[in-house]
Coordinates of C-alpha atoms (C1' of nucleotides) in Angstrom, one line a residue:
Chain A
M969 CA 67.8 92.2 120.7
K970 CA 66.3 92.6 124.1
E971 CA 64.9 95.7 125.5
N972 CA 67.3 96.2 128.4
C973 CA 66.8 99.8 129.3
R974 CA 66.2 101.1 132.7
P975 CA 65.2 104.7 133.0
T976 CA 67.0 106.6 135.7
N977 CA 64.8 109.7 135.4
P978 CA 61.5 109.9 133.7
G979 CA 62.4 110.7 130.1
D980 CA 65.8 109.2 130.5
T981 CA 65.8 105.9 128.7
C982 CA 68.7 103.9 127.2
A983 CA 69.3 101.0 124.9
V984 CA 68.5 102.1 121.4
K985 CA 66.5 104.9 122.8
G986 CA 69.1 107.1 124.3
I987 CA 70.1 107.9 127.9
H988 CA 70.3 111.7 127.7
R989 CA 67.0 112.9 126.2
N990 CA 67.9 116.5 126.6
V991 CA 71.2 116.2 124.8
I992 CA 69.6 114.2 122.0
N993 CA 66.8 116.8 121.5
S994 CA 69.2 119.7 121.6
V995 CA 71.5 118.2 119.0
K996 CA 68.7 117.0 116.9
Q997 CA 67.7 120.6 116.3
K998 CA 71.2 121.5 115.2
M999 CA 71.6 118.6 112.8
P1000 CA 71.4 119.4 109.0
E1001 CA 68.6 117.9 107.0
S1002 CA 69.4 114.3 106.1
V1003 CA 69.4 115.3 102.4
A1004 CA 72.2 117.9 103.2
L1005 CA 74.2 115.2 105.0
F1006 CA 74.0 113.0 101.9
E1007 CA 75.1 115.8 99.7
L1008 CA 77.9 116.7 102.0
S1009 CA 79.1 113.2 102.3
D1010 CA 79.1 112.8 98.5
F1011 CA 81.2 115.9 98.4
F1012 CA 83.7 114.7 100.9
K1013 CA 83.7 111.3 99.2
L1014 CA 85.5 113.0 96.2
F1015 CA 88.5 113.6 98.5
G1016 CA 88.4 110.1 99.8
D1017 CA 90.2 108.4 96.9
S1018 CA 93.9 108.8 96.6
T1019 CA 94.1 109.0 92.8
R1020 CA 91.3 111.6 92.7
L1021 CA 93.0 113.4 95.6
G1022 CA 96.1 113.4 93.5
I1023 CA 94.2 115.1 90.6
I1024 CA 92.7 117.7 92.9
W1025 CA 96.0 118.5 94.5
A1026 CA 97.7 118.8 91.2
L1027 CA 95.0 121.2 90.0
S1028 CA 95.4 123.2 93.1
E1029 CA 98.9 123.9 91.9
S1030 CA 98.2 124.6 88.3
E1031 CA 95.7 124.3 85.5
M1032 CA 96.4 121.1 83.6
C1033 CA 95.2 119.2 80.7
V1034 CA 94.1 115.6 80.8
C1035 CA 97.2 114.4 79.1
D1036 CA 99.5 116.1 81.6
L1037 CA 97.6 114.6 84.5
C1038 CA 98.0 111.2 83.0
A1039 CA 101.7 111.7 82.8
L1040 CA 102.1 113.3 86.2
L1041 CA 100.0 110.7 88.1
K1042 CA 100.9 107.7 85.9
M1043 CA 97.3 106.9 85.3
K1044 CA 95.5 105.7 82.2
Q1045 CA 93.6 108.4 80.2
P1046 CA 90.2 106.9 80.7
A1047 CA 90.7 106.7 84.4
V1048 CA 91.6 110.3 84.6
S1049 CA 88.7 111.4 82.4
H1050 CA 86.3 109.4 84.6
Q1051 CA 87.5 111.1 87.7
L1052 CA 87.4 114.5 86.1
K1053 CA 83.8 113.9 85.1
N1054 CA 82.9 113.2 88.7
L1055 CA 84.8 116.2 89.9
K1056 CA 83.1 118.4 87.3
Q1057 CA 79.6 117.2 88.1
T1058 CA 80.1 118.3 91.7
R1059 CA 81.7 121.6 90.7
V1060 CA 85.0 120.9 92.3
V1061 CA 86.6 121.4 88.9
K1062 CA 85.9 123.4 85.8
S1063 CA 87.2 123.0 82.3
R1064 CA 88.0 125.0 79.2
R1065 CA 88.7 123.8 75.8
D1066 CA 91.4 125.1 73.6
G1067 CA 91.4 123.2 70.3
K1068 CA 91.8 119.5 71.0
V1069 CA 93.1 120.1 74.5
V1070 CA 90.8 120.4 77.5
Y1071 CA 92.3 122.2 80.5
Y1072 CA 91.0 121.6 84.0
S1073 CA 91.3 123.7 87.1
L1074 CA 89.7 124.0 90.5
D1075 CA 86.4 125.7 90.4
D1076 CA 86.7 127.2 93.9
E1077 CA 89.2 128.5 96.3
H1078 CA 87.6 126.6 99.2
I1079 CA 88.9 123.4 97.8
S1080 CA 92.6 124.1 98.3
K1081 CA 91.9 125.4 101.7
L1082 CA 90.2 122.1 102.5
L1083 CA 93.2 120.2 101.2
K1084 CA 95.7 122.1 103.4
M1085 CA 93.5 121.8 106.4
G1086 CA 93.2 118.1 106.0
M1087 CA 97.0 117.8 105.5
D1088 CA 97.5 119.9 108.6
H1089 CA 95.4 117.5 110.6
I1090 CA 97.2 114.4 109.6
S1091 CA 100.5 116.0 110.0
E1092 CA 100.0 116.8 113.7
S1093 CA 100.5 113.3 114.8
Chain B
M868 CA 103.0 128.0 77.1
K869 CA 100.6 126.3 74.9
E870 CA 102.0 123.8 72.4
N871 CA 100.5 121.1 70.4
C872 CA 100.9 117.5 70.9
R873 CA 103.9 117.5 68.8
P874 CA 107.2 116.7 70.5
T875 CA 109.4 119.8 70.6
N876 CA 112.2 117.9 72.3
P877 CA 113.0 114.3 72.4
G878 CA 111.2 113.1 75.5
D879 CA 108.4 115.5 75.0
T880 CA 105.6 113.4 73.7
C881 CA 102.0 113.4 74.3
A882 CA 99.4 110.7 74.5
V883 CA 99.8 109.3 78.0
K884 CA 103.1 111.1 78.4
G885 CA 102.0 114.7 78.8
I886 CA 102.1 117.7 76.6
H887 CA 103.5 120.4 78.9
R888 CA 106.6 119.0 80.4
N889 CA 107.4 122.2 82.3
V890 CA 104.1 122.3 84.0
I891 CA 104.3 118.6 84.9
N892 CA 107.7 119.0 86.4
S893 CA 106.8 122.1 88.4
V894 CA 103.7 120.5 89.8
K895 CA 105.5 117.3 90.5
Q896 CA 107.8 119.0 92.9
K897 CA 104.8 120.5 94.8
M898 CA 103.0 117.2 95.1
P899 CA 102.9 115.5 98.5
E900 CA 104.6 112.1 98.9
S901 CA 102.3 109.4 97.7
V902 CA 102.1 108.0 101.2
A903 CA 100.8 111.3 102.4
L904 CA 98.1 111.3 99.7
F905 CA 97.0 107.9 100.9
E906 CA 96.8 109.0 104.5
L907 CA 95.0 112.2 103.5
S908 CA 92.4 110.3 101.3
D909 CA 91.9 107.9 104.1
F910 CA 91.2 110.8 106.4
F911 CA 88.7 112.4 104.0
K912 CA 87.1 109.1 103.4
L913 CA 85.8 109.2 106.9
F914 CA 83.7 112.2 106.0
G915 CA 82.5 110.4 102.8
D916 CA 79.8 108.3 104.4
S917 CA 76.5 109.9 105.4
T918 CA 76.0 107.9 108.6
R919 CA 79.5 108.6 109.8
L920 CA 79.1 112.2 108.8
G921 CA 76.0 112.3 110.9
I922 CA 78.0 111.0 113.9
I923 CA 80.7 113.5 113.3
W924 CA 78.3 116.4 113.0
A925 CA 76.4 115.4 116.1
L926 CA 79.7 115.2 118.1
S927 CA 80.6 118.6 116.8
E928 CA 77.5 119.9 118.6
S929 CA 78.0 118.0 121.9
E930 CA 79.7 115.1 123.5
M931 CA 77.5 112.1 123.4
C932 CA 77.4 108.5 124.4
V933 CA 77.0 105.6 122.0
C934 CA 73.5 105.0 123.1
D935 CA 72.4 108.6 122.5
L936 CA 73.9 108.5 119.0
C937 CA 71.9 105.4 118.3
A938 CA 68.8 107.1 119.3
L939 CA 69.6 110.3 117.5
L940 CA 70.6 108.8 114.2
K941 CA 68.3 105.8 114.4
M942 CA 71.2 103.4 113.9
K943 CA 71.9 100.0 115.5
Q944 CA 74.4 100.0 118.3
P945 CA 77.0 97.8 116.6
A946 CA 76.9 100.0 113.6
V947 CA 77.6 103.1 115.7
S948 CA 80.3 101.4 117.6
H949 CA 81.9 100.2 114.4
Q950 CA 82.0 103.7 113.0
L951 CA 83.3 105.2 116.2
K952 CA 86.1 102.7 116.2
N953 CA 87.2 104.0 112.7
L954 CA 86.9 107.5 113.8
K955 CA 88.9 106.9 116.9
Q956 CA 91.7 105.1 115.2
T957 CA 92.2 108.1 112.9
R958 CA 92.0 110.5 115.8
V959 CA 88.9 112.3 114.6
V960 CA 87.2 111.3 117.8
K961 CA 88.2 110.7 121.4
S962 CA 86.4 108.9 124.2
R963 CA 86.2 108.9 127.9
R964 CA 84.5 106.3 130.1
D965 CA 82.2 107.1 133.0
G966 CA 81.1 103.8 134.5
K967 CA 79.4 101.8 131.9
V968 CA 78.9 104.7 129.6
V969 CA 81.5 105.8 127.1
Y970 CA 81.3 109.4 125.9
Y971 CA 82.7 110.5 122.6
S972 CA 83.7 113.9 121.4
L973 CA 85.7 115.4 118.5
D974 CA 89.4 115.2 119.1
D975 CA 90.2 118.3 117.2
E976 CA 88.8 121.8 116.4
H977 CA 89.8 121.4 112.8
I978 CA 87.1 118.9 112.3
S979 CA 84.2 121.1 112.8
K980 CA 85.8 123.8 110.6
L981 CA 86.1 121.2 107.9
L982 CA 82.4 120.4 108.2
K983 CA 81.3 123.9 108.0
M984 CA 83.6 124.6 105.0
G985 CA 82.2 121.7 103.2
M986 CA 78.7 122.7 103.9
D987 CA 79.4 126.2 102.7
H988 CA 80.7 124.8 99.5
I989 CA 77.6 122.7 98.6
S990 CA 75.3 125.5 99.8
E991 CA 76.6 128.0 97.2
S992 CA 74.9 126.3 94.4
Chain C
dA119 C1' 80.7 86.2 142.6
dA120 C1' 76.7 86.6 139.8
dT121 C1' 74.0 89.4 137.1
dT122 C1' 72.8 93.3 134.3
dC123 C1' 73.7 96.4 130.8
dA124 C1' 76.5 99.6 127.8
dT125 C1' 79.7 99.0 124.5
dA126 C1' 83.0 96.3 121.5
dT127 C1' 84.2 92.8 118.2
dT128 C1' 84.1 89.3 114.6
dA129 C1' 82.9 87.3 110.3
dA130 C1' 79.5 87.0 106.6
dC131 C1' 77.0 89.5 103.5
dA132 C1' 75.5 93.2 100.3
dT133 C1' 76.5 97.1 97.9
dA134 C1' 79.0 101.0 96.2
dT135 C1' 82.9 102.6 93.8
dG136 C1' 87.1 102.6 91.0
dT137 C1' 89.5 100.5 87.0
dT138 C1' 89.8 98.6 82.6
dC139 C1' 89.0 97.7 77.8
dA140 C1' 86.8 98.8 73.8
dT141 C1' 84.9 102.3 71.4
dA142 C1' 82.9 106.9 70.5
dT143 C1' 83.2 111.9 69.9
dA144 C1' 85.3 116.3 68.7
dA145 C1' 88.8 119.2 66.8
dG146 C1' 92.8 120.2 63.9
dC147 C1' 95.3 119.4 59.7
dA148 C1' 96.6 117.3 55.0
Chain D
dT221 C1' 86.8 114.8 52.9
dG222 C1' 90.0 111.4 55.2
dC223 C1' 93.4 111.0 59.0
dT224 C1' 95.4 111.8 63.4
dT225 C1' 95.0 113.1 68.1
dA226 C1' 93.1 114.5 72.7
dT227 C1' 89.3 113.5 75.4
dA228 C1' 84.9 111.2 76.6
dT229 C1' 81.8 107.4 77.4
dG230 C1' 79.8 102.6 78.4
dA231 C1' 79.8 98.2 80.3
dA232 C1' 82.1 94.4 82.6
dC233 C1' 84.9 93.4 86.2
dA234 C1' 87.3 93.6 90.7
dT235 C1' 87.7 95.4 95.0
dA236 C1' 86.8 98.2 98.9
dT237 C1' 83.6 99.5 102.4
dG238 C1' 79.4 99.6 105.2
dT239 C1' 75.9 96.8 107.5
dT240 C1' 74.3 93.1 109.9
dA241 C1' 73.7 89.3 113.3
dA242 C1' 75.7 86.8 116.8
dT243 C1' 78.6 87.1 120.4
dA244 C1' 82.1 88.9 123.6
dT245 C1' 83.9 92.2 126.9
dG246 C1' 84.1 95.1 130.9
dA247 C1' 82.1 97.9 134.6
dA248 C1' 78.8 98.5 138.2
dT249 C1' 75.4 96.8 141.3
dT250 C1' 73.5 93.3 144.2

DNA sequence: AATTCATATTAACATATGTTCATATAAGCA
DNA sequence: TGCTTATATGAACATATGTTAATATGAATT
């Protein structure tokens, strides 16, 4: 790629360097650490799959066991367990055991708020 | 409420069919249409990539042009444009043109709230 | 109109991510 | 103990998704 950038003011360069230096610098200071961005995207990624989102939504309505989730969402049991593992590792979901049955529920109230907010957004077409 | 995996009624079976029929039915009624779940997960998917999340976060701080985003995030221009296209199609982002330069900004106030909420969640370790 | 430059697009490629099958674990019950 | 059941795990496979490189578009200036 050629270097095709003509500065209009000193400090204002373009093409892969940015036209508005002041804006860039100002925003740069407000950006989260790149590590935080990775964590945050990993978090949102959990909501980015429809089957997992189904699980999350269901758990936002009621505590449920693995078996019930399978029935509700018509998924195979290992698939549900896998997703629940992901969700648990990232503390979206918590579990309690009662005999053979393991019950899952949302770990946090933020989660259902996030769900509703997202739904609001796509609803206002 | 709790019962074992033994069918109490015909039709109440476990193993891939669900233990707690009443819970399942109750939650089922509160679940969004599966189409809505797909749309919603597609929406959240946009936040599930760290480079795209970088773009979104940056735009939540200030309107910026493509070129500036490249400089800020150290990304190649086609990559930025590509992501912006995704974001625009789903109305996360809007654009305005001023001469040769196209400026992007968030289309909605919900978006930055979502960002902050997510960040709050992962911060409370 | 020709040229320059900011941005957009397309298709090929690489990688991440979800699903599946087979199997393992853990708990209750005979 | 053995057996059954609910859940968990591991590895192979399939697919989705982001990146890249090459190229195209469109606006402004000359």
